[in-house]
Structure formats: C-alpha cells, structure tokens
Amino acid sequence: MSGSLRFLLDENLGIKVYEELRRMNLDVQSVISGRRGIGDLEIINIAKLHNKIIVTMDKDFGHLALSHGPLGVILLRLRDPRVPNRVKALLKAIELKEKLYGCLTVVTETSIRRRPFAPP
C-alpha cells in the first residue's frame, strides 16, 4: 500500500495509532519511543536525516515545516480525533503516495489539501 514511504509520528498521535500502523506493516517510527518531548525543529531534522514523512496533529508544526522543508508533512485536522479516525485519515493520505513528498498535506474527515514547500 505505501511502497517505500516512511513515516515519523509526532507524539500527539499517540502510542495506539503507532501500534495500529505497525500492525498494518507500515514503515513507521514514533517520537514517543525514545524521543518524547523533543521540539518541532528536532523532529524535522530527524525526519530529514532518515527520509521520513512527518505525521502530526499540531497545526503550528505545519507553518514551521513550510519554512524548513522536510521530506513531507501530513497534518491531521479532525473534529473527532479518536484513534480509529486518526488511522483512517492517515490511510487516506497514504493513497497519495509520491504526492506526499515536498508538501504539507492537510487531511480532514472530508478533504485532502496539499501545499508545496518553498524551494530551498
């Protein structure tokens, strides 16, 4: 499903989302496992270093990412952020595959919007 896509989950996604995605055999790492409490810039640097797309629910992170250009960011903006809804929204975004690179992808219950990062 995700080909060679690799993901780094911000801690606000929670451990249950991470565990569910691992059960689906997605290449996913969570900030919760070992790096809890690190800042957004450090998350961006880790994602760049390991070629991972960042997944977060932190809308402020999106603005920061636009200026620092990580590989890609998926921002979940859900009215009902329970675990099954977070997983469903992320799976919907993963269907975009290569289109996730180089942009901020905002996912809601009803839409997906992409905004390219500024060139370096």
JSON list of C-alpha atoms in Angstrom, two decimals:
[
{"chain": "A", "resi": 1, "resn": "MET", "atom": "CA", "xyz": [0.00, 0.00, 0.00]},
{"chain": "A", "resi": 2, "resn": "SER", "atom": "CA", "xyz": [2.65, 2.55, 0.99]},
{"chain": "A", "resi": 3, "resn": "GLY", "atom": "CA", "xyz": [5.53, 1.31, -1.19]},
{"chain": "A", "resi": 4, "resn": "SER", "atom": "CA", "xyz": [8.70, 2.80, 0.22]},
{"chain": "A", "resi": 5, "resn": "LEU", "atom": "CA", "xyz": [7.01, 5.57, 2.21]},
{"chain": "A", "resi": 6, "resn": "ARG", "atom": "CA", "xyz": [8.44, 6.02, 5.70]},
{"chain": "A", "resi": 7, "resn": "PHE", "atom": "CA", "xyz": [6.71, 7.94, 8.48]},
{"chain": "A", "resi": 8, "resn": "LEU", "atom": "CA", "xyz": [7.69, 9.69, 11.71]},
{"chain": "A", "resi": 9, "resn": "LEU", "atom": "CA", "xyz": [4.73, 10.21, 14.05]},
{"chain": "A", "resi": 10, "resn": "ASP", "atom": "CA", "xyz": [4.68, 13.25, 16.30]},
{"chain": "A", "resi": 11, "resn": "GLU", "atom": "CA", "xyz": [3.89, 12.33, 19.91]},
{"chain": "A", "resi": 12, "resn": "ASN", "atom": "CA", "xyz": [0.42, 13.90, 19.68]},
{"chain": "A", "resi": 13, "resn": "LEU", "atom": "CA", "xyz": [-0.70, 10.96, 17.51]},
{"chain": "A", "resi": 14, "resn": "GLY", "atom": "CA", "xyz": [-0.34, 8.64, 20.49]},
{"chain": "A", "resi": 15, "resn": "ILE", "atom": "CA", "xyz": [1.04, 5.17, 21.00]},
{"chain": "A", "resi": 16, "resn": "LYS", "atom": "CA", "xyz": [-2.17, 3.40, 19.96]},
{"chain": "A", "resi": 17, "resn": "VAL", "atom": "CA", "xyz": [-2.04, 4.96, 16.48]},
{"chain": "A", "resi": 18, "resn": "TYR", "atom": "CA", "xyz": [1.61, 3.92, 16.20]},
{"chain": "A", "resi": 19, "resn": "GLU", "atom": "CA", "xyz": [0.82, 0.34, 17.26]},
{"chain": "A", "resi": 20, "resn": "GLU", "atom": "CA", "xyz": [-2.10, 0.09, 14.81]},
{"chain": "A", "resi": 21, "resn": "LEU", "atom": "CA", "xyz": [0.03, 1.31, 11.90]},
{"chain": "A", "resi": 22, "resn": "ARG", "atom": "CA", "xyz": [2.81, -1.14, 12.84]},
{"chain": "A", "resi": 23, "resn": "ARG", "atom": "CA", "xyz": [0.25, -3.96, 12.80]},
{"chain": "A", "resi": 24, "resn": "MET", "atom": "CA", "xyz": [-0.51, -2.90, 9.21]},
{"chain": "A", "resi": 25, "resn": "ASN", "atom": "CA", "xyz": [3.20, -3.33, 8.37]},
{"chain": "A", "resi": 26, "resn": "LEU", "atom": "CA", "xyz": [3.74, 0.35, 7.60]},
{"chain": "A", "resi": 27, "resn": "ASP", "atom": "CA", "xyz": [7.26, 1.74, 7.99]},
{"chain": "A", "resi": 28, "resn": "VAL", "atom": "CA", "xyz": [6.52, 4.00, 10.93]},
{"chain": "A", "resi": 29, "resn": "GLN", "atom": "CA", "xyz": [8.50, 5.37, 13.86]},
{"chain": "A", "resi": 30, "resn": "SER", "atom": "CA", "xyz": [7.08, 7.40, 16.74]},
{"chain": "A", "resi": 31, "resn": "VAL", "atom": "CA", "xyz": [8.66, 10.25, 18.67]},
{"chain": "A", "resi": 32, "resn": "ILE", "atom": "CA", "xyz": [7.09, 8.62, 21.75]},
{"chain": "A", "resi": 33, "resn": "SER", "atom": "CA", "xyz": [9.53, 5.72, 21.51]},
{"chain": "A", "resi": 34, "resn": "GLY", "atom": "CA", "xyz": [12.67, 7.27, 22.91]},
{"chain": "A", "resi": 35, "resn": "ARG", "atom": "CA", "xyz": [12.47, 10.96, 21.95]},
{"chain": "A", "resi": 36, "resn": "ARG", "atom": "CA", "xyz": [9.37, 12.18, 23.81]},
{"chain": "A", "resi": 37, "resn": "GLY", "atom": "CA", "xyz": [9.23, 15.93, 24.43]},
{"chain": "A", "resi": 38, "resn": "ILE", "atom": "CA", "xyz": [11.62, 17.00, 21.67]},
{"chain": "A", "resi": 39, "resn": "GLY", "atom": "CA", "xyz": [10.94, 20.21, 19.75]},
{"chain": "A", "resi": 40, "resn": "ASP", "atom": "CA", "xyz": [9.46, 20.54, 16.30]},
{"chain": "A", "resi": 41, "resn": "LEU", "atom": "CA", "xyz": [12.77, 21.55, 14.69]},
{"chain": "A", "resi": 42, "resn": "GLU", "atom": "CA", "xyz": [14.43, 18.43, 16.07]},
{"chain": "A", "resi": 43, "resn": "ILE", "atom": "CA", "xyz": [11.57, 16.32, 14.68]},
{"chain": "A", "resi": 44, "resn": "ILE", "atom": "CA", "xyz": [12.11, 17.96, 11.27]},
{"chain": "A", "resi": 45, "resn": "ASN", "atom": "CA", "xyz": [15.85, 17.21, 11.46]},
{"chain": "A", "resi": 46, "resn": "ILE", "atom": "CA", "xyz": [15.22, 13.56, 12.38]},
{"chain": "A", "resi": 47, "resn": "ALA", "atom": "CA", "xyz": [12.74, 13.21, 9.51]},
{"chain": "A", "resi": 48, "resn": "LYS", "atom": "CA", "xyz": [15.22, 14.71, 7.04]},
{"chain": "A", "resi": 49, "resn": "LEU", "atom": "CA", "xyz": [18.06, 12.51, 8.30]},
{"chain": "A", "resi": 50, "resn": "HIS", "atom": "CA", "xyz": [16.00, 9.31, 7.97]},
{"chain": "A", "resi": 51, "resn": "ASN", "atom": "CA", "xyz": [13.91, 10.27, 4.90]},
{"chain": "A", "resi": 52, "resn": "LYS", "atom": "CA", "xyz": [10.61, 10.12, 6.76]},
{"chain": "A", "resi": 53, "resn": "ILE", "atom": "CA", "xyz": [7.35, 11.95, 6.22]},
{"chain": "A", "resi": 54, "resn": "ILE", "atom": "CA", "xyz": [6.17, 13.61, 9.43]},
{"chain": "A", "resi": 55, "resn": "VAL", "atom": "CA", "xyz": [2.62, 12.94, 10.67]},
{"chain": "A", "resi": 56, "resn": "THR", "atom": "CA", "xyz": [1.20, 15.35, 13.24]},
{"chain": "A", "resi": 57, "resn": "MET", "atom": "CA", "xyz": [-1.93, 16.98, 14.62]},
{"chain": "A", "resi": 58, "resn": "ASP", "atom": "CA", "xyz": [-0.05, 20.16, 15.61]},
{"chain": "A", "resi": 59, "resn": "LYS", "atom": "CA", "xyz": [-1.20, 22.94, 13.25]},
{"chain": "A", "resi": 60, "resn": "ASP", "atom": "CA", "xyz": [1.68, 25.19, 14.34]},
{"chain": "A", "resi": 61, "resn": "PHE", "atom": "CA", "xyz": [4.03, 22.49, 13.10]},
{"chain": "A", "resi": 62, "resn": "GLY", "atom": "CA", "xyz": [2.69, 22.96, 9.57]},
{"chain": "A", "resi": 63, "resn": "HIS", "atom": "CA", "xyz": [3.80, 26.59, 9.45]},
{"chain": "A", "resi": 64, "resn": "LEU", "atom": "CA", "xyz": [7.25, 25.71, 10.74]},
{"chain": "A", "resi": 65, "resn": "ALA", "atom": "CA", "xyz": [7.58, 22.87, 8.26]},
{"chain": "A", "resi": 66, "resn": "LEU", "atom": "CA", "xyz": [6.72, 25.12, 5.31]},
{"chain": "A", "resi": 67, "resn": "SER", "atom": "CA", "xyz": [9.83, 27.20, 6.00]},
{"chain": "A", "resi": 68, "resn": "HIS", "atom": "CA", "xyz": [12.17, 24.30, 6.90]},
{"chain": "A", "resi": 69, "resn": "GLY", "atom": "CA", "xyz": [11.11, 21.91, 4.14]},
{"chain": "A", "resi": 70, "resn": "PRO", "atom": "CA", "xyz": [11.28, 18.36, 5.50]},
{"chain": "A", "resi": 71, "resn": "LEU", "atom": "CA", "xyz": [10.56, 15.48, 3.15]},
{"chain": "A", "resi": 72, "resn": "GLY", "atom": "CA", "xyz": [6.82, 15.93, 3.69]},
{"chain": "A", "resi": 73, "resn": "VAL", "atom": "CA", "xyz": [4.29, 16.61, 6.43]},
{"chain": "A", "resi": 74, "resn": "ILE", "atom": "CA", "xyz": [0.82, 15.15, 6.92]},
{"chain": "A", "resi": 75, "resn": "LEU", "atom": "CA", "xyz": [-1.28, 17.34, 9.22]},
{"chain": "A", "resi": 76, "resn": "LEU", "atom": "CA", "xyz": [-4.42, 15.66, 10.56]},
{"chain": "A", "resi": 77, "resn": "ARG", "atom": "CA", "xyz": [-7.20, 18.18, 11.33]},
{"chain": "A", "resi": 78, "resn": "LEU", "atom": "CA", "xyz": [-10.01, 16.04, 12.68]},
{"chain": "A", "resi": 79, "resn": "ARG", "atom": "CA", "xyz": [-13.17, 17.08, 14.52]},
{"chain": "A", "resi": 80, "resn": "ASP", "atom": "CA", "xyz": [-13.26, 13.62, 16.13]},
{"chain": "A", "resi": 81, "resn": "PRO", "atom": "CA", "xyz": [-9.63, 12.65, 16.82]},
{"chain": "A", "resi": 82, "resn": "ARG", "atom": "CA", "xyz": [-10.24, 9.20, 18.28]},
{"chain": "A", "resi": 83, "resn": "VAL", "atom": "CA", "xyz": [-7.66, 6.59, 17.33]},
{"chain": "A", "resi": 84, "resn": "PRO", "atom": "CA", "xyz": [-9.69, 4.86, 14.57]},
{"chain": "A", "resi": 85, "resn": "ASN", "atom": "CA", "xyz": [-10.33, 8.23, 12.92]},
{"chain": "A", "resi": 86, "resn": "ARG", "atom": "CA", "xyz": [-6.64, 9.18, 13.05]},
{"chain": "A", "resi": 87, "resn": "VAL", "atom": "CA", "xyz": [-5.68, 5.88, 11.44]},
{"chain": "A", "resi": 88, "resn": "LYS", "atom": "CA", "xyz": [-8.39, 6.19, 8.77]},
{"chain": "A", "resi": 89, "resn": "ALA", "atom": "CA", "xyz": [-7.31, 9.75, 7.90]},
{"chain": "A", "resi": 90, "resn": "LEU", "atom": "CA", "xyz": [-3.66, 8.75, 7.61]},
{"chain": "A", "resi": 91, "resn": "LEU", "atom": "CA", "xyz": [-4.50, 5.77, 5.40]},
{"chain": "A", "resi": 92, "resn": "LYS", "atom": "CA", "xyz": [-6.50, 8.12, 3.16]},
{"chain": "A", "resi": 93, "resn": "ALA", "atom": "CA", "xyz": [-3.42, 10.37, 2.84]},
{"chain": "A", "resi": 94, "resn": "ILE", "atom": "CA", "xyz": [-1.09, 7.43, 2.14]},
{"chain": "A", "resi": 95, "resn": "GLU", "atom": "CA", "xyz": [-3.08, 6.74, -1.03]},
{"chain": "A", "resi": 96, "resn": "LEU", "atom": "CA", "xyz": [-1.42, 9.88, -2.49]},
{"chain": "A", "resi": 97, "resn": "LYS", "atom": "CA", "xyz": [1.96, 8.07, -2.33]},
{"chain": "A", "resi": 98, "resn": "GLU", "atom": "CA", "xyz": [4.66, 10.15, -4.06]},
{"chain": "A", "resi": 99, "resn": "LYS", "atom": "CA", "xyz": [2.47, 13.27, -3.93]},
{"chain": "A", "resi": 100, "resn": "LEU", "atom": "CA", "xyz": [3.16, 13.42, -0.17]},
{"chain": "A", "resi": 101, "resn": "TYR", "atom": "CA", "xyz": [6.76, 14.47, -0.83]},
{"chain": "A", "resi": 102, "resn": "GLY", "atom": "CA", "xyz": [7.72, 18.13, -0.80]},
{"chain": "A", "resi": 103, "resn": "CYS", "atom": "CA", "xyz": [4.47, 19.45, 0.62]},
{"chain": "A", "resi": 104, "resn": "LEU", "atom": "CA", "xyz": [2.23, 19.95, 3.60]},
{"chain": "A", "resi": 105, "resn": "THR", "atom": "CA", "xyz": [-0.77, 17.65, 3.23]},
{"chain": "A", "resi": 106, "resn": "VAL", "atom": "CA", "xyz": [-3.75, 18.62, 5.38]},
{"chain": "A", "resi": 107, "resn": "VAL", "atom": "CA", "xyz": [-6.26, 15.82, 5.95]},
{"chain": "A", "resi": 108, "resn": "THR", "atom": "CA", "xyz": [-9.75, 16.29, 7.38]},
{"chain": "A", "resi": 109, "resn": "GLU", "atom": "CA", "xyz": [-12.67, 13.88, 7.55]},
{"chain": "A", "resi": 110, "resn": "THR", "atom": "CA", "xyz": [-13.90, 15.15, 4.17]},
{"chain": "A", "resi": 111, "resn": "SER", "atom": "CA", "xyz": [-10.91, 16.52, 2.25]},
{"chain": "A", "resi": 112, "resn": "ILE", "atom": "CA", "xyz": [-7.20, 16.42, 1.49]},
{"chain": "A", "resi": 113, "resn": "ARG", "atom": "CA", "xyz": [-5.31, 19.62, 0.59]},
{"chain": "A", "resi": 114, "resn": "ARG", "atom": "CA", "xyz": [-1.67, 19.88, -0.45]},
{"chain": "A", "resi": 115, "resn": "ARG", "atom": "CA", "xyz": [0.58, 22.93, -0.18]},
{"chain": "A", "resi": 116, "resn": "PRO", "atom": "CA", "xyz": [4.09, 22.70, -1.68]},
{"chain": "A", "resi": 117, "resn": "PHE", "atom": "CA", "xyz": [7.07, 23.73, 0.42]},
{"chain": "A", "resi": 118, "resn": "ALA", "atom": "CA", "xyz": [9.02, 26.77, -0.73]},
{"chain": "A", "resi": 119, "resn": "PRO", "atom": "CA", "xyz": [12.14, 25.88, -2.72]},
{"chain": "A", "resi": 120, "resn": "PRO", "atom": "CA", "xyz": [15.34, 25.85, -0.63]}
]
